[in-house]
Structures are given as structure tokens and as C-alpha cells.
Amino acid sequence: MSGGGLLVAGTTSDAGKSVVTAGICRWLVRRGVKVAPFKGQNMSLNSFVTREGAEIGRAQAMQAQAARVEPTALMNPVLLKPGSDRSSQVVLMGRPVGELSARGYHGGRQRELFEPVLACLEELRGTYDAVICEGAGSPAEINLRRTDIVNMGIARAARLPVLVVGDIDRGGVFAQFFGTTALLAPEDQALVAGYLVNKFRGDVTLLEPGLDMLHGLTGRRAFGVLPYAHGLGIDEEDGLRVSLRGAVRESVVAPPVGDDVLRVAVCAVPLMSNFTDVDALAAEPGVVVRFVDRPEELADADLVVVPGTRGTVRALAWLRERGLADALVRRAAEGRPVLGVCGGFQILSERIEDEVESKAGAVDALGLLPVRVRFAHEKTLARPVGEALGERVEGYEIHHGVAEVLGGEAFLDGCRVGSVWGTHWHGSLESDGFRRAFLRRIAAQAGRRFVPAPDTSFGALREEQLDRLGDLIEEHADTDALLRLIEQGPPDGLPFVPPGAP
């Protein structure tokens, strides 16, 4: 017998589906429910490698942590990694299977993936007491409904009740709830059980008359009103939580332990991937992390990070066009710290041979590290463990570029020359001892009297954040009604809201 389930849909992208799904997972596992997350199809450059070497969306890995289970490819069978405005790499069950245009994907390939996606969901439901599914974008994208495998398509096939999340902080949430419901076909509407208001500020009693009217108009109730919560810092799916040149996340920077703060500038390259690599830096008291796109913004930075990217050659050209490449070369000549991660590491190399990603052939890179990079058709997916600066380091690798290191001091799988560091390893800074050792070295190179806090545990901070999400659900949602929904499925007799989809 299949376990219970729920689809968390949203009125818009970034309505809060990922964090609500994680919060429900954490609330359920604290109740003793064996629960797993699921997202049939994810479009994201922020990915993760599971222990079996499969690439999945990092949001699903975070949700698995919220559920206290090991992430697997079953939890995100289809991952789309955009390479341009019109095409994406398709990753199926953790492995790339080719590049497709949006038209080619929605024109037929997506429907071919429906059965494998449904099979993954059913396998999870046969293993767990409950599976909390996350939708994508909006379920009312009527232009894409015919080929949908992540919203109402999967909900209808699996008879999942649907909870629609709306971000009230953006405004217009009542119109979004009503319009989302009214644009669905009758068979889809029959699965929409109700709504969850997200990011509310103020007195909830002022909202209640609107929720009552919405119930009268749709026959569907609100399952809760979640307050606006600052500083959650949870892995995002589609893009940066904050605007360019804004501080990372919404966290309040704790006072430094030493006399100085340490300023980190992250180059906001096109098609940036795994920007969460710098979250562990932002979690350190006295470390200020900002995303930048102008050379003058590097001037006061103690460390500049060139992050991963789905388009290494394109990002390299962007850095040159904006004058950031020259600024990085000047920094290196002055002995000021630069860290390149994955695509950023490749950008710092001498030369890139790319007939795979950009098909640009041989391209001169910045020449800051004695490394030559050749792009291979097969993607490297790994979970390496090693040592650097006398500390144990864990990371994960996701890249087509193969680096030939010709000199310098060994640094993880890459190298260091003077104040320039490069590695393919994502997530290395989440290893607490290594992060502290690295920051001490950077502070010394930058001439800052910065001292890392001796007790910052990134893993413990992540657990605290996930517990906060569970608390939001437990304290501000009707958990008894949610549990009935998960266990019993869509309520009977939900009324049709005209006009419905054509």
C-alpha cells in the first residue's frame, strides 16, 4: 500500500514551495513519520551529488536533510540545467542525457519522462509513510499543462492533494489563489484542497476577513498563515535570494571575534551555479559576503571568489567585458587573495579547450594558475574526501572540465600559487576545521586582524534553520488538518470555480 502524500504548489515561482516542503518534512519527521521529499522535474543550476554519484537539485538535498534521510536520485528524477535562455542540459536519474531546447523538451521529450517520474514517486511512496512533493512555477501555466510532469500532471496521476502556497509579501495573494484555482480544469481543481499564505507581516486578524471571503468564493480553506522569517539561509533553487550587490541571504552579520571583519566579494558571473558554496563563509561571525558585478567593488575585498558556472567560456568573456578580469589579474600580482571554485577555477587557468559546453575550442584563460582545462563529454560527478591546510575536507564535484595541474602547491584537486587558490570541489567550506584554517590564511594574506570563531558549526546552523522551518509549520499551520490531508488524500466535494482551463 502506498504511503500518504501531498503536492506543495505555488502561485508563482519563488512563492516559498521549497522551504514549505522542507518545513513540512521536518515537522513530520519530528512526529515520528518516515517522510521523503520529491520533485519530479527541477530547473536549477544549484545542484548536489548524492552518495551514489547522482546529480539532483540542491533544494531536494536540503529537503532530504529536513526529513533526516539520505538524498537519492529518486527524489529528483529530472533536473534541467539551463545553458542559455533557450536550452538546458537534461539530467535523468542523476546523469546527463543531452541538451534540449525548450521547444524540443516541451514538444515531446517531457511526456516521455512522465512514466519514469511517476515510477520514482511510487517507489518512494512504497518505502515511506509520506512523500511531500514540490511543484514548479505555477500549476496554472495552461500553455504547458499538456506536457506537465511536475504539477497537476503528477498530482492527478498519483491522486495527490494539492496545497497552494502564495507569497503575500509580493501583494495580490488573494487574486493569485483565486486565479490559480479558476484556471485549472475541473479534474485538477478537484485535487486543490486549499491554500497556505507565506511571508505575512503584521496582525493576522486583519487577514482573516479576506481568507473567509476566499473560502466563500472557492470552497477552499487556508491551512495556515506563515509569518515572514528573516535569515533562514536555506538553499535556493532558481536564483539568488537577494538582488545583485546585496549581502548574502538576510542574515545579520555577527560581531567579529578579532579586531577586523573580513570582506568577501563574489563575482556574479552568468549562469552561476552552486552559489551556496559561499553560505558557509557568510555564516562565520565577522565575515561579510557580497555578490558584485563591477571591478571597483573588488577594491576593498579581502577575498574575491570566482564561483561555479554552467558557462565557463561565457563567464570568462563577461569578466573581460566588465573589467573584472583585469582587476583579478591585478589582485593576483599584488598578492591579494582570489579563490576559484569549479568553473571559477577553470577561469583562473592558463587555457581552456572546450568542444563540449561552449564549443569555442581553444580559449586563453586568465593565466593565474598553472592549469590547463579540457572539456570532456562525460560529466564528473563525485563526493571526494581529502585534506588541506592540515584539516579534513569533504566536497562534491559536478563538471565537464578536466584539469591538468602543471605546478603550484597542491590544494584539494587543484592548486595554489601565492594568494590564488583553485579547486573543483563544491561545498569544501562547509567543513568547519578547513574553513577556519582557510580564513586564517586569507586574513594573513589580506593583512587583516580577523580571527575565525572557534565554535561555528555549519552543520549545526543548518539544523537550526531546518528546525525553524519545522517550527513555522507546527506553530502557524493547521497541522491536524494537514496530517489528515496527507493521510487521506483530496477532500470530497470540492466545488468547481469557473471558468476552468479550456
Tab-separated table of N, CA, C and O in Angstrom, residues 172-180 214:
chain	number	residue	atom	x	y	z
A	172	GLY	N	-1.155	40.943	-3.787
A	172	GLY	CA	-2.050	40.284	-4.731
A	172	GLY	C	-2.294	38.817	-4.461
A	172	GLY	O	-2.684	38.080	-5.367
A	173	VAL	N	-2.107	38.368	-3.222
A	173	VAL	CA	-2.157	36.934	-2.967
A	173	VAL	C	-3.567	36.360	-3.125
A	173	VAL	O	-3.734	35.220	-3.563
A	174	PHE	N	-4.616	37.141	-2.794
A	174	PHE	CA	-5.975	36.609	-2.945
A	174	PHE	C	-6.304	36.387	-4.421
A	174	PHE	O	-6.896	35.374	-4.797
A	175	ALA	N	-5.927	37.344	-5.269
A	175	ALA	CA	-6.150	37.180	-6.704
A	175	ALA	C	-5.347	35.997	-7.229
A	175	ALA	O	-5.807	35.248	-8.106
A	176	GLN	N	-4.142	35.798	-6.694
A	176	GLN	CA	-3.315	34.671	-7.132
A	176	GLN	C	-3.965	33.343	-6.756
A	176	GLN	O	-4.011	32.404	-7.573
A	177	PHE	N	-4.456	33.228	-5.533
A	177	PHE	CA	-5.109	31.988	-5.106
A	177	PHE	C	-6.350	31.704	-5.961
A	177	PHE	O	-6.539	30.594	-6.456
A	178	PHE	N	-7.194	32.723	-6.119
A	178	PHE	CA	-8.428	32.528	-6.879
A	178	PHE	C	-8.119	32.223	-8.338
A	178	PHE	O	-8.657	31.272	-8.924
A	179	GLY	N	-7.234	33.021	-8.938
A	179	GLY	CA	-6.919	32.837	-10.349
A	179	GLY	C	-6.257	31.505	-10.630
A	179	GLY	O	-6.541	30.861	-11.649
A	180	THR	N	-5.349	31.078	-9.737
A	180	THR	CA	-4.703	29.775	-9.911
A	180	THR	C	-5.739	28.663	-9.951
A	180	THR	O	-5.704	27.778	-10.814
A	214	LEU	N	-12.307	34.351	0.548
A	214	LEU	CA	-11.700	33.412	-0.397
A	214	LEU	C	-12.343	32.032	-0.261
A	214	LEU	O	-12.620	31.362	-1.262
